[in-house]
XYZ file of C-alpha atoms in Angstrom:
262
model
C -25.246 -155.365 -149.211
C -23.122 -155.886 -146.853
C -18.895 -155.117 -146.784
C -17.396 -158.063 -144.838
C -13.342 -156.370 -145.479
C -13.364 -153.290 -142.707
C -15.267 -152.937 -140.169
C -17.751 -151.125 -139.830
C -17.360 -148.911 -136.891
C -14.207 -147.843 -134.989
C -14.842 -150.402 -132.012
C -14.118 -152.955 -134.554
C -11.061 -154.780 -135.898
C -8.712 -153.960 -138.520
C -9.702 -155.930 -140.902
C -7.910 -153.875 -143.955
C -4.792 -154.641 -145.983
C -2.339 -152.797 -146.537
C -3.016 -153.511 -150.340
C -6.435 -152.794 -148.984
C -6.969 -149.659 -147.535
C -4.563 -148.255 -150.380
C -7.443 -149.531 -152.953
C -9.698 -148.329 -150.763
C -8.294 -144.857 -149.979
C -7.419 -144.206 -153.919
C -3.809 -144.367 -153.462
C -0.155 -146.195 -153.560
C 0.729 -149.165 -151.484
C 3.835 -146.953 -151.735
C 2.103 -143.867 -150.271
C 0.967 -145.857 -147.215
C 4.053 -146.814 -146.441
C 6.131 -143.448 -146.420
C 3.110 -141.538 -144.782
C 4.022 -143.764 -142.122
C 7.385 -144.023 -142.420
C 6.444 -139.648 -141.356
C 4.460 -140.223 -138.294
C 1.748 -139.565 -140.317
C -0.189 -142.940 -140.481
C -0.877 -143.983 -136.637
C 0.877 -147.798 -136.550
C -1.214 -151.404 -137.948
C -2.482 -153.464 -135.469
C 0.355 -156.882 -136.458
C -1.398 -160.075 -136.270
C -0.582 -163.774 -137.893
C 2.243 -164.095 -139.660
C 3.347 -160.031 -138.820
C 1.095 -158.491 -141.168
C -0.365 -155.388 -140.381
C -3.887 -155.128 -140.343
C -5.288 -150.747 -140.586
C -9.286 -150.208 -140.104
C -11.630 -146.855 -140.345
C -9.253 -144.966 -138.349
C -6.750 -145.128 -140.751
C -8.523 -144.912 -144.112
C -10.280 -141.637 -142.815
C -6.873 -140.077 -141.944
C -5.343 -141.174 -145.066
C -8.700 -139.588 -146.553
C -8.080 -135.903 -144.617
C -4.248 -136.240 -145.365
C -4.916 -136.240 -149.539
C -7.236 -133.634 -148.852
C -4.629 -131.119 -147.486
C -2.026 -132.122 -150.204
C -5.264 -131.333 -152.806
C -4.851 -127.001 -150.828
C -1.251 -126.817 -151.719
C 0.021 -128.180 -147.690
C 2.717 -129.807 -147.543
C 3.887 -132.642 -145.849
C 5.553 -130.525 -143.241
C 3.001 -128.140 -142.864
C 0.666 -131.620 -143.077
C 2.394 -133.066 -140.083
C 2.205 -129.455 -137.303
C -1.193 -129.570 -138.269
C -2.425 -133.610 -137.630
C -0.301 -133.102 -134.513
C -2.388 -130.369 -133.337
C -5.169 -132.421 -133.342
C -6.115 -135.173 -130.219
C -4.798 -138.609 -129.818
C -7.581 -140.032 -129.850
C -10.183 -138.937 -132.099
C -11.920 -141.457 -134.322
C -13.073 -141.642 -138.267
C -15.871 -139.897 -137.663
C -13.425 -137.102 -135.717
C -11.487 -137.038 -139.377
C -14.369 -136.893 -141.305
C -15.392 -133.799 -140.173
C -12.187 -132.676 -140.062
C -11.483 -133.146 -143.629
C -15.680 -132.326 -145.204
C -14.140 -129.079 -142.865
C -11.079 -128.873 -144.874
C -13.663 -129.839 -148.069
C -15.823 -127.125 -148.447
C -13.160 -124.464 -149.112
C -12.503 -126.083 -152.228
C -13.570 -125.023 -155.645
C -16.110 -127.689 -157.655
C -14.338 -129.487 -159.485
C -15.875 -132.820 -161.261
C -13.667 -135.739 -161.825
C -14.166 -138.798 -163.959
C -13.955 -141.797 -162.820
C -14.481 -146.130 -164.253
C -16.552 -148.050 -162.190
C -13.164 -150.397 -161.387
C -11.792 -147.146 -159.969
C -15.326 -146.877 -158.071
C -14.874 -150.704 -157.263
C -11.749 -150.414 -155.838
C -12.604 -147.068 -152.814
C -15.851 -149.075 -151.791
C -13.871 -152.584 -151.722
C -15.975 -154.132 -152.702
C -18.531 -155.106 -156.885
C -20.435 -152.273 -157.111
C -24.117 -153.307 -157.381
C -27.047 -150.409 -159.220
C -28.394 -149.992 -156.103
C -24.890 -149.177 -155.402
C -24.849 -146.222 -158.164
C -28.335 -145.632 -157.579
C -27.623 -144.410 -153.618
C -24.257 -142.761 -154.636
C -26.435 -140.803 -157.637
C -28.726 -139.224 -155.589
C -26.936 -139.050 -153.073
C -25.393 -136.139 -155.436
C -21.769 -138.403 -155.494
C -21.697 -139.208 -158.781
C -23.308 -138.833 -161.885
C -23.847 -141.017 -165.536
C -22.582 -140.684 -168.396
C -23.395 -141.760 -171.442
C -21.409 -144.707 -170.582
C -22.968 -147.000 -168.214
C -19.257 -147.375 -166.623
C -18.242 -144.331 -166.748
C -19.612 -141.442 -164.127
C -18.680 -137.914 -163.090
C -17.746 -137.720 -159.357
C -17.158 -134.586 -156.827
C -13.721 -135.964 -155.092
C -15.742 -133.858 -151.756
C -18.541 -135.617 -151.188
C -17.215 -139.335 -151.712
C -15.433 -139.989 -149.060
C -18.309 -140.349 -146.782
C -20.689 -141.455 -149.858
C -18.612 -143.781 -149.848
C -18.835 -144.926 -145.985
C -22.413 -144.495 -146.477
C -22.978 -147.141 -148.696
C -22.864 -149.932 -146.210
C -23.809 -148.259 -143.473
C -27.797 -150.471 -142.966
C -30.210 -147.824 -143.283
C -32.594 -148.229 -145.818
C -31.675 -145.041 -149.465
C -35.364 -143.707 -148.635
C -34.136 -142.532 -144.547
C -30.759 -141.666 -145.994
C -31.790 -139.577 -148.897
C -34.680 -138.083 -145.867
C -32.165 -137.139 -143.806
C -30.219 -135.548 -146.657
C -33.102 -133.110 -147.358
C -33.527 -132.048 -143.497
C -29.628 -131.527 -143.367
C -30.032 -129.368 -147.141
C -33.337 -127.619 -146.430
C -32.209 -126.399 -142.784
C -28.115 -125.548 -144.184
C -30.663 -123.212 -147.069
C -32.878 -121.829 -144.887
C -29.172 -120.844 -142.379
C -27.374 -119.508 -144.891
C -30.143 -117.916 -146.200
C -30.911 -115.737 -142.490
C -26.943 -115.579 -142.861
C -26.971 -113.988 -145.555
C -29.751 -110.929 -144.935
C -28.304 -110.326 -141.574
C -24.580 -109.666 -143.326
C -26.139 -107.936 -145.226
C -28.377 -105.563 -143.700
C -26.192 -105.668 -139.973
C -22.655 -106.308 -141.391
C -21.951 -104.265 -144.435
C -24.946 -101.821 -143.716
C -27.745 -100.188 -145.820
C -24.937 -97.092 -144.981
C -22.556 -99.328 -147.894
C -25.667 -99.987 -149.873
C -26.172 -96.684 -150.154
C -23.455 -94.983 -151.197
C -21.622 -93.571 -148.899
C -19.123 -96.411 -148.767
C -16.355 -97.904 -151.847
C -18.886 -97.966 -155.174
C -18.160 -100.068 -158.592
C -15.645 -102.714 -158.624
C -14.656 -101.581 -155.072
C -17.565 -101.915 -152.665
C -17.396 -105.971 -154.773
C -14.019 -106.294 -153.565
C -14.868 -105.215 -150.338
C -17.349 -107.120 -149.847
C -15.732 -110.360 -150.718
C -12.921 -109.604 -148.570
C -15.477 -109.370 -145.975
C -17.078 -112.701 -146.806
C -13.512 -114.049 -146.777
C -12.956 -113.288 -143.595
C -16.656 -114.415 -141.807
C -17.041 -117.429 -144.229
C -14.415 -119.813 -141.204
C -16.159 -118.446 -138.540
C -19.480 -119.551 -139.718
C -18.989 -122.585 -141.126
C -16.733 -123.609 -138.175
C -19.767 -122.434 -135.338
C -22.199 -123.872 -137.464
C -20.218 -127.224 -136.667
C -19.744 -126.671 -133.306
C -23.388 -126.482 -132.390
C -25.063 -129.260 -134.632
C -22.667 -131.776 -133.403
C -22.934 -130.242 -130.185
C -27.018 -130.384 -131.016
C -26.437 -134.293 -131.707
C -24.945 -134.612 -128.618
C -27.234 -133.922 -126.905
C -30.091 -135.749 -128.785
C -28.148 -138.701 -128.647
C -27.402 -138.646 -125.224
C -31.384 -137.909 -124.351
C -31.843 -140.820 -126.923
C -29.779 -143.229 -125.437
C -31.628 -142.078 -121.958
C -34.695 -143.289 -122.612
C -33.383 -146.968 -124.506
C -31.577 -146.475 -120.941
C -35.137 -145.983 -119.205
C -36.895 -148.112 -120.756
C -34.458 -151.332 -120.838
C -34.496 -150.759 -117.024
C -38.156 -150.986 -116.777
C -38.848 -154.060 -118.270
C -36.211 -155.817 -115.747
C -38.038 -155.005 -113.245
C -41.362 -155.646 -114.877
C -40.077 -159.319 -115.382
């Protein structure tokens, strides 16, 4: 079921009113307007009757702001953070930034009603929609068919995937590929971390022992983890860009061949 209230790509015209934007982001209209006055949100596109319209970039930016606030950042710190981002970031780029921030948040499932989820989706949720969100581990059903346990860290991503015109089986296959390769990378990196960074001497007893050794491992892991995640994201983005360029190039070449044959 496609969502007709909002453009699904950054190249389409923004169509969300401020009320619809607030509902989709899970905030109040007052919050949206406040962020706008602070310069945290770009101004809306003014349409007929002087009505402002918002698009995917505004929604992704709101999600990023909320995530930064959940991590305890003040509005002044968030302003500095956003100023450092390139001004032409797309909604997808902002979503990646938010995912990186959310990855450091502790797992804290929340409870949401079907009505609350429908507001975030911008439309009523069908059972197929709920099945899709459950398959992506965005939510879990409870004994009450209208109450769900949700993972707020991936809720925004799950809502965006609801309107992607791809079969659920394909999304789940892609999800499985990402999980398998990320787990494999984590295992290999963990092995390297143990054998090369921590080293057999540390494990053998020449280093700190007991609680001190645990604290030392946690400290070293805390320093390494952000660097590892950032390097993985950068490597994956570059690899995907190369793959997509090859895919587009193949389509262009096939189009030229068809034109010559015609």
